[in-house]
Amino acid sequence: MKLLFACSEASPFAKTGGLGDVMGALPHALSKIRGNEVCVILPFYHSIKYNPAFPAEYVCHFSMPLAWRNQYVGIFKAVVPGTGKKQQRDLTYYFVDNEYYFGRDGYGYEDDGERFAFFSKAVLESLQYIDFMPDIIHCNDWQTAFLPLFLKAFFLQNRRYSHLKTVLTIHNVEYQGKADPSFLPEVLGVDAYWRGAATHDGLVNALKCGIVLSDRLTTVSETYAYELHHDYFAHGLAGIIKENAYKMTGIVNGIDTASYDPATDPCLPLPFHAEDLHGKKENKRILQEQTGLWVTDEMPLVIMISRLVPHKGLDLVEAVGDALAQCGIQLAVLGTGYRKYEDVFRTLAYRYPGRVSAHICFDETLSRLLYGAADFLLMPSKSEPCGLSQLIAMRYGTIPIVRETGGLVDTVPPINPETGEGRGITFKLFNAHDMLSAVERAAEIYRNRPLFEAIQKSNMRLGTDWKKSAEKYMEVYNSL
Ligand code: GLC
């Protein structure tokens, strides 16, 4: 099977969140399956184009209509060596170049809709020029959700494209890519026939359009696939998702276990593994020294590594911040986002020196040190399509404390202290005191050393790599 992943970010080239991690790992896992040829295509952002660490080779260029515009499209490529010990396979990444749209990084611009409409169309157009014609284009989130529309409106009648099928993965339904109705003729350049598919509640809606027009849909956990049927989670798209549920599958994310391996991670001062956790204790001491926390093993070290945005459940932390800082734990936070939440953590760190430390930044090395040093990871998400931090934490022997939602339900069954079964401490309601009591239960488990270490070790041995999920994606592709 020939697969092309179209996406707005892919690690190591560009990453703002979990999507970048998934696009950096799932294509590799699929390329290891016999008979597959996999490529990834993403925008040639400024930070990729001018980064000497990412040398890319020019492939071709052409011009392409986008409504009344005629735009330059350059295609570049880079070959990335395979990951993992076995069956290493190189992967080709293609980049769509256009200074006007991508001579800047990431998202958050007025013209994001136009930028990614351009990108999605350019992906299809480029197939006439590059040496790769996929069987399936796998789109991800709203940024590439207009691709099935472009395919149907402009390309499918061309015999070279007539076999092409599309899959759309929803990584987070909250971000939909909405625009004024004039976007249809003005940017997409399609006629009124497509208005019904492309609009929702009076606005052009990229994600809705992709949900309706793609051949198959997936989302990143089974529980989230179910939750999306409900208004509380679906951000206005519950009805549309229910209508299209017949083509939807929930497939939980994995992690790149070769990269996230505490035995070999170069960011850890001391490596460790499930048979010997001595290095982890040392890492905790080093981290405490580095971050100004009291150097002690008496208190459990709880970390939060997160984008500081509302759906991550930070309102709960805000509501019981003082009680949390005083309940006999240490708290270390790493992340950036809404000013309001950044300030919650800055204030806690100021008021509770030795007990709370806040790192309001994005720092991959520090994040790995935190995973490798901590006892617990707190993830009180309001909604969580899958979540990757809890998977990384478990791999590093850091036990998750999570709210029971989305992928957190599927990946963190609650610990039963009587039998030792389960992987983490969980709470059900989106309620600050329930979260607090979950943290207190975690501290109790910490004091029960044999139980605590048994859970650490069994979590570290879990198979959270991409193998099983890649096979489930194959079932989706094969059905097409
Ligand atoms: C989004 C979701 C997160 C998921 C990630 C990768 O960032 O919020 O839950 O793990 O996408 O699929």
Short mmCIF file of C-alpha atoms and ligand atoms in Angstrom, two decimals:
data_model
loop_
_atom_site.label_atom_id
_atom_site.label_comp_id
_atom_site.label_asym_id
_atom_site.label_seq_id
_atom_site.Cartn_x
_atom_site.Cartn_y
_atom_site.Cartn_z
CA MET A 1 0.00 0.00 0.00
CA LYS A 2 1.26 3.48 -0.85
CA LEU A 3 0.40 5.99 1.85
CA LEU A 4 0.87 9.74 1.91
CA PHE A 5 0.44 11.60 5.19
CA ALA A 6 -0.60 15.23 4.72
CA CYS A 7 -0.14 17.25 7.88
CA SER A 8 0.66 20.66 9.30
CA GLU A 9 3.41 19.39 11.61
CA ALA A 10 5.68 16.39 11.95
CA SER A 11 8.50 15.87 14.40
CA PRO A 12 11.44 16.52 14.15
CA PHE A 13 10.74 19.22 11.53
CA ALA A 14 7.84 21.06 13.14
CA LYS A 15 5.96 20.38 16.34
CA THR A 16 3.57 22.37 18.51
CA GLY A 17 1.86 19.42 20.19
CA GLY A 18 0.84 15.79 20.01
CA LEU A 19 0.03 15.91 16.30
CA GLY A 20 3.71 16.55 15.57
CA ASP A 21 4.72 13.53 17.66
CA VAL A 22 2.20 11.27 15.97
CA MET A 23 3.28 12.40 12.49
CA GLY A 24 6.89 11.80 13.51
CA ALA A 25 6.23 8.21 14.57
CA LEU A 26 3.17 6.57 12.96
CA PRO A 27 4.50 6.84 9.36
CA HIS A 28 7.70 5.10 10.48
CA ALA A 29 5.69 2.30 12.10
CA LEU A 30 3.61 1.85 8.94
CA SER A 31 6.67 1.83 6.72
CA LYS A 32 7.94 -1.21 8.62
CA ILE A 33 4.94 -3.23 7.52
CA ARG A 34 5.78 -5.36 4.51
CA GLY A 35 4.47 -4.03 1.22
CA ASN A 36 4.00 -0.45 2.41
CA GLU A 37 5.56 2.66 0.95
CA VAL A 38 5.01 5.72 3.12
CA CYS A 39 5.74 9.42 2.61
CA VAL A 40 4.85 12.52 4.60
CA ILE A 41 4.17 15.99 3.21
CA LEU A 42 4.08 19.23 5.21
CA PRO A 43 4.59 22.97 4.71
CA PHE A 44 8.16 24.21 4.24
CA TYR A 45 7.97 26.58 7.20
CA HIS A 46 10.64 29.19 7.72
CA SER A 47 12.04 27.17 10.63
CA ILE A 48 12.55 24.12 8.41
CA LYS A 49 13.75 25.89 5.30
CA TYR A 50 16.47 27.88 7.02
CA ASN A 51 17.54 25.26 9.57
CA PRO A 52 20.90 23.74 8.61
CA ALA A 53 19.96 20.64 10.63
CA PHE A 54 17.31 19.87 8.00
CA PRO A 55 19.02 19.89 4.61
CA ALA A 56 16.34 19.44 1.94
CA GLU A 57 16.74 18.81 -1.74
CA TYR A 58 14.85 20.73 -4.44
CA VAL A 59 12.45 18.48 -6.38
CA CYS A 60 10.40 20.72 -8.69
CA HIS A 61 8.20 23.79 -8.88
CA PHE A 62 5.00 24.76 -10.67
CA SER A 63 2.23 27.31 -10.42
CA MET A 64 -1.25 26.46 -9.23
CA PRO A 65 -4.60 28.26 -9.27
CA LEU A 66 -6.31 28.93 -5.92
CA ALA A 67 -9.63 30.61 -6.84
CA TRP A 68 -8.53 33.78 -8.73
CA ARG A 69 -4.91 33.53 -7.58
CA ASN A 70 -2.06 31.86 -9.34
CA GLN A 71 0.47 30.70 -6.78
CA TYR A 72 4.00 29.36 -6.85
CA VAL A 73 4.48 25.89 -5.36
CA GLY A 74 7.96 24.53 -4.72
CA ILE A 75 8.51 20.94 -3.65
CA PHE A 76 11.54 19.91 -1.61
CA LYS A 77 12.33 16.62 0.07
CA ALA A 78 14.40 15.12 2.88
CA VAL A 79 15.04 11.49 3.68
CA VAL A 80 14.91 10.56 7.35
CA PRO A 81 16.51 7.35 8.60
CA GLY A 82 14.17 4.82 10.20
CA THR A 83 13.80 4.54 13.97
CA GLY A 84 13.88 1.45 16.17
CA LYS A 85 16.26 -1.46 16.26
CA LYS A 86 14.55 -3.75 13.80
CA GLN A 87 13.50 -3.32 10.17
CA GLN A 88 14.79 0.22 9.86
CA ARG A 89 13.43 1.94 6.78
CA ASP A 90 14.12 5.42 5.52
CA LEU A 91 11.18 7.74 5.14
CA THR A 92 10.77 10.54 2.59
CA TYR A 93 9.37 13.83 3.80
CA TYR A 94 8.16 16.29 1.15
CA PHE A 95 7.83 20.00 1.82
CA VAL A 96 5.55 22.51 0.12
CA ASP A 97 7.40 25.77 -0.39
CA ASN A 98 5.82 29.19 -0.74
CA GLU A 99 7.39 32.16 1.01
CA TYR A 100 4.17 34.16 1.13
CA TYR A 101 2.28 31.46 3.05
CA PHE A 102 5.03 29.65 4.93
CA GLY A 103 7.81 32.19 5.37
CA ARG A 104 6.61 32.14 9.00
CA ASP A 105 5.98 29.36 11.50
CA GLY A 106 3.01 27.44 12.84
CA TYR A 107 -0.50 28.80 13.19
CA GLY A 108 -2.36 31.73 14.65
CA TYR A 109 -2.44 34.08 11.66
CA GLU A 110 -5.45 35.84 10.11
CA ASP A 111 -4.92 33.95 6.86
CA ASP A 112 -4.45 30.45 8.33
CA GLY A 113 -7.50 29.27 6.40
CA GLU A 114 -5.99 30.37 3.09
CA ARG A 115 -2.53 29.05 4.01
CA PHE A 116 -3.79 25.54 4.65
CA ALA A 117 -6.30 25.53 1.80
CA PHE A 118 -3.31 26.36 -0.41
CA PHE A 119 -1.29 23.59 1.21
CA SER A 120 -4.04 20.97 0.82
CA LYS A 121 -4.52 21.74 -2.86
CA ALA A 122 -0.77 21.86 -3.48
CA VAL A 123 -0.43 18.34 -2.02
CA LEU A 124 -2.81 17.00 -4.67
CA GLU A 125 -1.30 19.04 -7.49
CA SER A 126 2.23 17.94 -6.57
CA LEU A 127 1.35 14.30 -7.30
CA GLN A 128 1.65 15.12 -11.01
CA TYR A 129 5.27 16.12 -10.49
CA ILE A 130 6.79 13.96 -7.76
CA ASP A 131 7.77 10.37 -8.11
CA PHE A 132 5.12 9.03 -5.74
CA MET A 133 1.44 8.35 -6.41
CA PRO A 134 -0.25 7.12 -3.22
CA ASP A 135 -3.26 4.83 -2.93
CA ILE A 136 -4.40 6.71 0.13
CA ILE A 137 -3.88 10.23 1.42
CA HIS A 138 -4.15 10.37 5.18
CA CYS A 139 -5.23 13.87 6.28
CA ASN A 140 -4.94 15.19 9.83
CA ASP A 141 -7.06 17.80 11.59
CA TRP A 142 -8.66 20.88 10.05
CA GLN A 143 -5.50 22.07 8.32
CA THR A 144 -5.72 19.28 5.75
CA ALA A 145 -9.46 18.66 5.93
CA PHE A 146 -10.22 20.54 2.68
CA LEU A 147 -8.13 18.02 0.77
CA PRO A 148 -11.01 15.57 0.14
CA LEU A 149 -13.04 18.50 -1.21
CA PHE A 150 -10.30 19.56 -3.64
CA LEU A 151 -9.87 15.94 -4.67
CA LYS A 152 -13.55 15.53 -5.48
CA ALA A 153 -14.03 18.96 -7.06
CA PHE A 154 -10.88 19.21 -9.21
CA PHE A 155 -8.85 16.01 -9.44
CA LEU A 156 -10.94 12.84 -9.33
CA GLN A 157 -12.03 13.12 -12.97
CA ASN A 158 -8.36 12.93 -13.99
CA ARG A 159 -7.53 9.23 -14.55
CA ARG A 160 -4.27 9.46 -12.65
CA TYR A 161 -6.23 10.39 -9.52
CA SER A 162 -9.37 8.31 -9.89
CA HIS A 163 -8.15 5.51 -7.58
CA LEU A 164 -7.26 7.88 -4.71
CA LYS A 165 -8.97 7.48 -1.33
CA THR A 166 -8.78 9.73 1.72
CA VAL A 167 -8.70 9.10 5.46
CA LEU A 168 -9.12 11.95 7.95
CA THR A 169 -7.94 11.70 11.55
CA ILE A 170 -9.44 14.02 14.14
CA HIS A 171 -6.76 14.74 16.73
CA ASN A 172 -8.88 17.38 18.42
CA VAL A 173 -12.38 18.43 17.40
CA GLU A 174 -12.03 21.76 19.18
CA TYR A 175 -10.06 23.28 16.31
CA GLN A 176 -12.24 23.27 13.19
CA GLY A 177 -10.95 25.93 10.80
CA LYS A 178 -13.94 28.22 10.35
CA ALA A 179 -14.31 31.00 7.78
CA ASP A 180 -16.81 33.38 6.27
CA PRO A 181 -19.07 31.87 3.52
CA SER A 182 -17.20 33.94 0.90
CA PHE A 183 -14.21 31.64 1.53
CA LEU A 184 -15.92 29.09 -0.74
CA PRO A 185 -15.67 31.05 -4.02
CA GLU A 186 -12.86 33.37 -2.91
CA VAL A 187 -10.27 30.89 -1.65
CA LEU A 188 -11.43 27.34 -2.27
CA GLY A 189 -12.65 28.35 -5.71
CA VAL A 190 -15.40 25.69 -5.76
CA ASP A 191 -18.96 26.30 -6.93
CA ALA A 192 -22.15 26.39 -4.87
CA TYR A 193 -22.67 22.63 -5.34
CA TRP A 194 -20.16 22.10 -2.51
CA ARG A 195 -21.69 24.62 -0.11
CA GLY A 196 -23.69 22.03 1.83
CA ALA A 197 -20.67 19.84 2.49
CA ALA A 198 -18.31 22.68 3.33
CA THR A 199 -20.47 24.83 5.61
CA HIS A 200 -21.85 24.37 9.10
CA ASP A 201 -23.91 26.82 11.12
CA GLY A 202 -23.51 29.44 8.40
CA LEU A 203 -19.73 29.28 8.26
CA VAL A 204 -17.31 27.42 6.07
CA ASN A 205 -15.91 24.70 8.34
CA ALA A 206 -12.83 22.75 7.26
CA LEU A 207 -13.15 19.91 9.75
CA LYS A 208 -16.84 19.37 9.04
CA CYS A 209 -16.07 19.35 5.32
CA GLY A 210 -13.42 16.68 5.84
CA ILE A 211 -15.73 14.60 8.03
CA VAL A 212 -18.37 14.57 5.33
CA LEU A 213 -16.16 14.09 2.27
CA SER A 214 -13.35 11.78 3.41
CA ASP A 215 -13.73 8.06 2.72
CA ARG A 216 -12.88 6.97 6.26
CA LEU A 217 -12.55 8.79 9.56
CA THR A 218 -10.50 7.97 12.58
CA THR A 219 -9.86 9.58 15.92
CA VAL A 220 -7.13 8.93 18.42
CA SER A 221 -8.85 6.70 21.00
CA GLU A 222 -11.95 4.53 21.24
CA THR A 223 -13.39 6.48 24.13
CA TYR A 224 -13.00 9.81 22.30
CA ALA A 225 -14.71 8.28 19.22
CA TYR A 226 -17.66 7.59 21.50
CA GLU A 227 -17.48 10.93 23.31
CA LEU A 228 -17.64 12.77 19.97
CA HIS A 229 -21.28 11.71 19.69
CA HIS A 230 -22.05 14.12 22.50
CA ASP A 231 -22.31 17.89 22.44
CA TYR A 232 -20.18 18.33 25.55
CA PHE A 233 -17.16 17.05 23.63
CA ALA A 234 -17.97 17.66 19.97
CA HIS A 235 -17.95 21.48 19.88
CA GLY A 236 -21.02 21.70 17.68
CA LEU A 237 -20.26 18.73 15.44
CA ALA A 238 -22.00 15.92 17.36
CA GLY A 239 -24.81 15.61 14.81
CA ILE A 240 -22.42 15.49 11.85
CA ILE A 241 -20.23 12.96 13.61
CA LYS A 242 -23.19 10.73 14.41
CA GLU A 243 -24.29 10.81 10.76
CA ASN A 244 -20.79 9.74 9.74
CA ALA A 245 -20.18 7.28 12.56
CA TYR A 246 -20.48 4.39 10.08
CA LYS A 247 -17.04 5.26 8.68
CA MET A 248 -15.35 6.25 11.98
CA THR A 249 -12.85 4.17 13.98
CA GLY A 250 -11.08 5.03 17.24
CA ILE A 251 -7.40 4.00 17.24
CA VAL A 252 -5.30 4.87 20.25
CA ASN A 253 -1.95 6.60 19.70
CA GLY A 254 1.35 4.99 20.56
CA ILE A 255 4.72 6.58 21.25
CA ASP A 256 8.11 6.22 19.68
CA THR A 257 9.53 3.81 22.26
CA ALA A 258 12.98 3.91 20.65
CA SER A 259 13.25 7.63 21.27
CA TYR A 260 11.44 7.56 24.62
CA ASP A 261 13.61 4.97 26.31
CA PRO A 262 14.92 5.73 29.82
CA ALA A 263 17.74 3.25 29.28
CA THR A 264 19.20 5.23 26.37
CA ASP A 265 17.72 8.75 26.59
CA PRO A 266 20.69 11.15 26.37
CA CYS A 267 18.70 13.86 28.21
CA LEU A 268 18.78 11.82 31.43
CA PRO A 269 21.79 12.30 33.71
CA LEU A 270 21.40 8.63 34.70
CA PRO A 271 19.79 5.97 32.56
CA PHE A 272 17.57 3.34 34.19
CA HIS A 273 15.30 0.42 33.32
CA ALA A 274 12.52 -1.63 34.85
CA GLU A 275 14.94 -4.01 36.60
CA ASP A 276 16.84 -1.22 38.36
CA LEU A 277 15.29 2.13 39.25
CA HIS A 278 18.31 3.47 41.09
CA GLY A 279 19.07 5.93 38.27
CA LYS A 280 15.58 7.35 38.50
CA LYS A 281 16.08 8.25 42.17
CA GLU A 282 19.34 9.99 41.30
CA ASN A 283 17.63 11.89 38.50
CA LYS A 284 15.06 13.11 41.01
CA ARG A 285 17.80 14.42 43.27
CA ILE A 286 19.54 16.16 40.37
CA LEU A 287 16.31 17.71 39.15
CA GLN A 288 15.47 18.95 42.65
CA GLU A 289 18.88 20.61 42.87
CA GLN A 290 18.57 22.14 39.42
CA THR A 291 15.10 23.55 39.92
CA GLY A 292 15.38 24.77 43.51
CA LEU A 293 13.07 22.13 44.99
CA TRP A 294 13.95 20.69 48.39
CA VAL A 295 16.21 17.70 47.97
CA THR A 296 14.15 14.94 49.58
CA ASP A 297 12.71 11.56 48.76
CA GLU A 298 10.07 11.83 51.49
CA MET A 299 7.65 13.74 49.27
CA PRO A 300 6.41 12.44 45.92
CA LEU A 301 7.38 14.63 42.96
CA VAL A 302 4.34 15.34 40.79
CA ILE A 303 4.91 16.88 37.37
CA MET A 304 2.69 18.54 34.79
CA ILE A 305 3.95 18.80 31.22
CA SER A 306 1.31 20.42 29.11
CA ARG A 307 0.20 23.15 26.80
CA LEU A 308 -1.41 25.54 29.26
CA VAL A 309 -4.83 25.69 27.57
CA PRO A 310 -8.34 25.26 29.02
CA HIS A 311 -9.05 21.69 27.88
CA LYS A 312 -6.02 20.47 29.85
CA GLY A 313 -8.07 21.02 33.04
CA LEU A 314 -5.96 23.79 34.52
CA ASP A 315 -9.00 25.46 36.06
CA LEU A 316 -9.01 22.63 38.57
CA VAL A 317 -5.43 23.37 39.55
CA GLU A 318 -6.24 27.04 39.85
CA ALA A 319 -9.20 26.30 42.14
CA VAL A 320 -7.22 24.23 44.68
CA GLY A 321 -3.68 25.48 44.00
CA ASP A 322 -2.85 26.24 47.63
CA ALA A 323 -4.23 22.98 48.97
CA LEU A 324 -2.31 21.10 46.28
CA ALA A 325 0.95 22.82 47.19
CA GLN A 326 0.39 22.01 50.87
CA CYS A 327 -0.70 18.38 50.65
CA GLY A 328 2.76 16.91 51.11
CA ILE A 329 3.89 16.72 47.49
CA GLN A 330 6.32 18.61 45.29
CA LEU A 331 5.00 20.00 42.02
CA ALA A 332 7.06 20.84 38.93
CA VAL A 333 5.36 22.32 35.89
CA LEU A 334 6.60 22.76 32.34
CA GLY A 335 4.63 24.41 29.54
CA THR A 336 3.37 27.57 27.91
CA GLY A 337 -0.03 28.79 26.86
CA TYR A 338 -2.70 31.09 28.23
CA ARG A 339 -1.23 33.91 30.32
CA LYS A 340 -3.80 33.23 33.02
CA TYR A 341 -2.57 29.67 33.62
CA GLU A 342 1.08 30.61 33.32
CA ASP A 343 0.47 33.08 36.14
CA VAL A 344 -1.26 30.47 38.32
CA PHE A 345 1.94 28.41 38.28
CA ARG A 346 4.29 31.39 38.59
CA THR A 347 2.38 32.47 41.69
CA LEU A 348 2.40 29.01 43.24
CA ALA A 349 6.16 28.73 42.67
CA TYR A 350 6.66 32.13 44.29
CA ARG A 351 4.51 31.29 47.31
CA TYR A 352 5.80 27.77 47.87
CA PRO A 353 9.55 27.76 47.25
CA GLY A 354 11.06 24.30 47.63
CA ARG A 355 7.68 22.74 46.96
CA VAL A 356 6.62 24.13 43.59
CA SER A 357 8.71 25.01 40.56
CA ALA A 358 7.36 26.49 37.33
CA HIS A 359 9.08 26.44 33.96
CA ILE A 360 7.01 28.53 31.61
CA CYS A 361 8.67 27.48 28.40
CA PHE A 362 8.92 24.68 25.85
CA ASP A 363 12.01 22.63 26.58
CA GLU A 364 12.33 19.09 25.23
CA THR A 365 15.43 18.25 27.30
CA LEU A 366 13.88 19.43 30.54
CA SER A 367 10.66 17.57 29.75
CA ARG A 368 12.57 14.30 29.40
CA LEU A 369 14.44 14.98 32.64
CA LEU A 370 11.11 15.59 34.37
CA TYR A 371 9.66 12.31 33.07
CA GLY A 372 12.84 10.52 34.14
CA ALA A 373 12.89 12.05 37.64
CA ALA A 374 9.26 12.29 38.73
CA ASP A 375 7.03 9.95 40.69
CA PHE A 376 3.68 11.04 39.26
CA LEU A 377 2.33 12.96 36.26
CA LEU A 378 -0.84 14.99 36.81
CA MET A 379 -3.18 15.27 33.81
CA PRO A 380 -6.61 16.53 34.91
CA SER A 381 -7.85 17.12 31.33
CA LYS A 382 -11.37 18.34 30.72
CA SER A 383 -11.24 16.46 27.43
CA GLU A 384 -8.35 14.49 25.98
CA PRO A 385 -8.62 12.89 22.54
CA CYS A 386 -5.68 10.63 23.36
CA GLY A 387 -2.89 12.31 25.27
CA LEU A 388 0.71 11.23 24.89
CA SER A 389 2.28 12.51 28.12
CA GLN A 390 0.71 9.73 30.17
CA LEU A 391 2.22 7.14 27.79
CA ILE A 392 5.66 8.73 27.96
CA ALA A 393 5.37 9.03 31.75
CA MET A 394 4.56 5.34 32.16
CA ARG A 395 7.54 4.41 29.99
CA TYR A 396 9.74 6.39 32.41
CA GLY A 397 8.21 4.84 35.54
CA THR A 398 6.20 7.96 36.35
CA ILE A 399 2.68 7.00 37.41
CA PRO A 400 -0.15 9.03 35.85
CA ILE A 401 -2.90 10.76 37.83
CA VAL A 402 -5.64 11.42 35.26
CA ARG A 403 -9.24 12.39 34.83
CA GLU A 404 -11.29 9.66 33.20
CA THR A 405 -11.83 11.10 29.75
CA GLY A 406 -10.96 10.17 26.16
CA GLY A 407 -7.68 8.40 25.64
CA LEU A 408 -6.89 8.65 29.35
CA VAL A 409 -9.65 6.10 30.00
CA ASP A 410 -8.22 3.75 27.40
CA THR A 411 -4.60 3.97 28.49
CA VAL A 412 -4.75 4.44 32.29
CA PRO A 413 -6.96 1.88 34.06
CA PRO A 414 -7.27 2.75 37.77
CA ILE A 415 -5.01 1.10 40.31
CA ASN A 416 -6.62 -1.29 42.72
CA PRO A 417 -4.37 -1.09 45.83
CA GLU A 418 -5.68 -4.48 47.01
CA THR A 419 -4.66 -6.43 43.92
CA GLY A 420 -1.97 -4.13 42.49
CA GLU A 421 -3.76 -4.10 39.13
CA GLY A 422 -4.08 -0.92 37.07
CA ARG A 423 -1.69 1.75 35.86
CA GLY A 424 -2.63 5.06 37.46
CA ILE A 425 -4.77 7.07 39.86
CA THR A 426 -7.96 8.31 38.26
CA PHE A 427 -10.95 10.51 39.06
CA LYS A 428 -14.23 10.83 37.22
CA LEU A 429 -15.83 14.22 37.67
CA PHE A 430 -14.36 17.49 36.49
CA ASN A 431 -14.13 18.67 40.06
CA ALA A 432 -11.17 20.29 41.78
CA HIS A 433 -11.56 18.46 45.09
CA ASP A 434 -11.86 15.12 43.36
CA MET A 435 -8.56 15.92 41.67
CA LEU A 436 -7.03 16.89 45.00
CA SER A 437 -8.15 13.67 46.61
CA ALA A 438 -6.69 11.71 43.67
CA VAL A 439 -3.34 13.42 44.34
CA GLU A 440 -3.66 12.53 48.03
CA ARG A 441 -4.35 8.90 47.10
CA ALA A 442 -1.24 9.01 44.92
CA ALA A 443 0.80 10.21 47.90
CA GLU A 444 -0.56 7.26 49.90
CA ILE A 445 0.47 4.81 47.19
CA TYR A 446 3.91 6.47 47.19
CA ARG A 447 4.31 5.62 50.88
CA ASN A 448 3.47 1.98 50.13
CA ARG A 449 6.85 1.35 48.51
CA PRO A 450 6.40 -2.26 47.32
CA LEU A 451 3.10 -1.37 45.61
CA PHE A 452 4.46 1.88 44.16
CA GLU A 453 7.51 0.21 42.65
CA ALA A 454 5.54 -2.76 41.33
CA ILE A 455 3.28 -0.38 39.39
CA GLN A 456 6.22 1.67 38.15
CA LYS A 457 7.85 -1.45 36.79
CA SER A 458 4.79 -2.98 35.19
CA ASN A 459 4.00 0.37 33.50
CA MET A 460 7.53 0.54 32.13
CA ARG A 461 7.10 -2.86 30.50
CA LEU A 462 3.84 -1.99 28.71
CA GLY A 463 3.77 -2.23 24.93
CA THR A 464 2.86 1.36 24.13
CA ASP A 465 4.72 1.51 20.83
CA TRP A 466 2.92 1.98 17.52
CA LYS A 467 2.88 -1.64 16.39
CA LYS A 468 -0.69 -2.60 17.35
CA SER A 469 -2.20 0.71 16.31
CA ALA A 470 -0.36 0.69 12.96
CA GLU A 471 -2.04 -2.66 12.27
CA LYS A 472 -5.43 -1.13 13.04
CA TYR A 473 -4.73 1.71 10.60
CA MET A 474 -3.89 -0.97 8.02
CA GLU A 475 -7.37 -2.44 8.51
CA VAL A 476 -8.84 0.99 7.79
CA TYR A 477 -6.71 1.42 4.64
CA ASN A 478 -7.45 -2.10 3.47
CA SER A 479 -11.18 -1.50 3.79
CA LEU A 480 -10.77 1.13 1.07
C1 GLC B 1 -4.09 16.46 20.09
C2 GLC B 1 -4.90 15.95 21.28
C3 GLC B 1 -4.14 14.90 22.07
C4 GLC B 1 -3.60 13.82 21.13
C5 GLC B 1 -2.77 14.46 20.02
C6 GLC B 1 -2.22 13.47 19.02
O1 GLC B 1 -3.02 17.25 20.54
O2 GLC B 1 -5.29 17.03 22.12
O3 GLC B 1 -4.98 14.30 23.03
O4 GLC B 1 -2.81 12.91 21.84
O5 GLC B 1 -3.57 15.39 19.31
O6 GLC B 1 -3.21 12.69 18.41
#
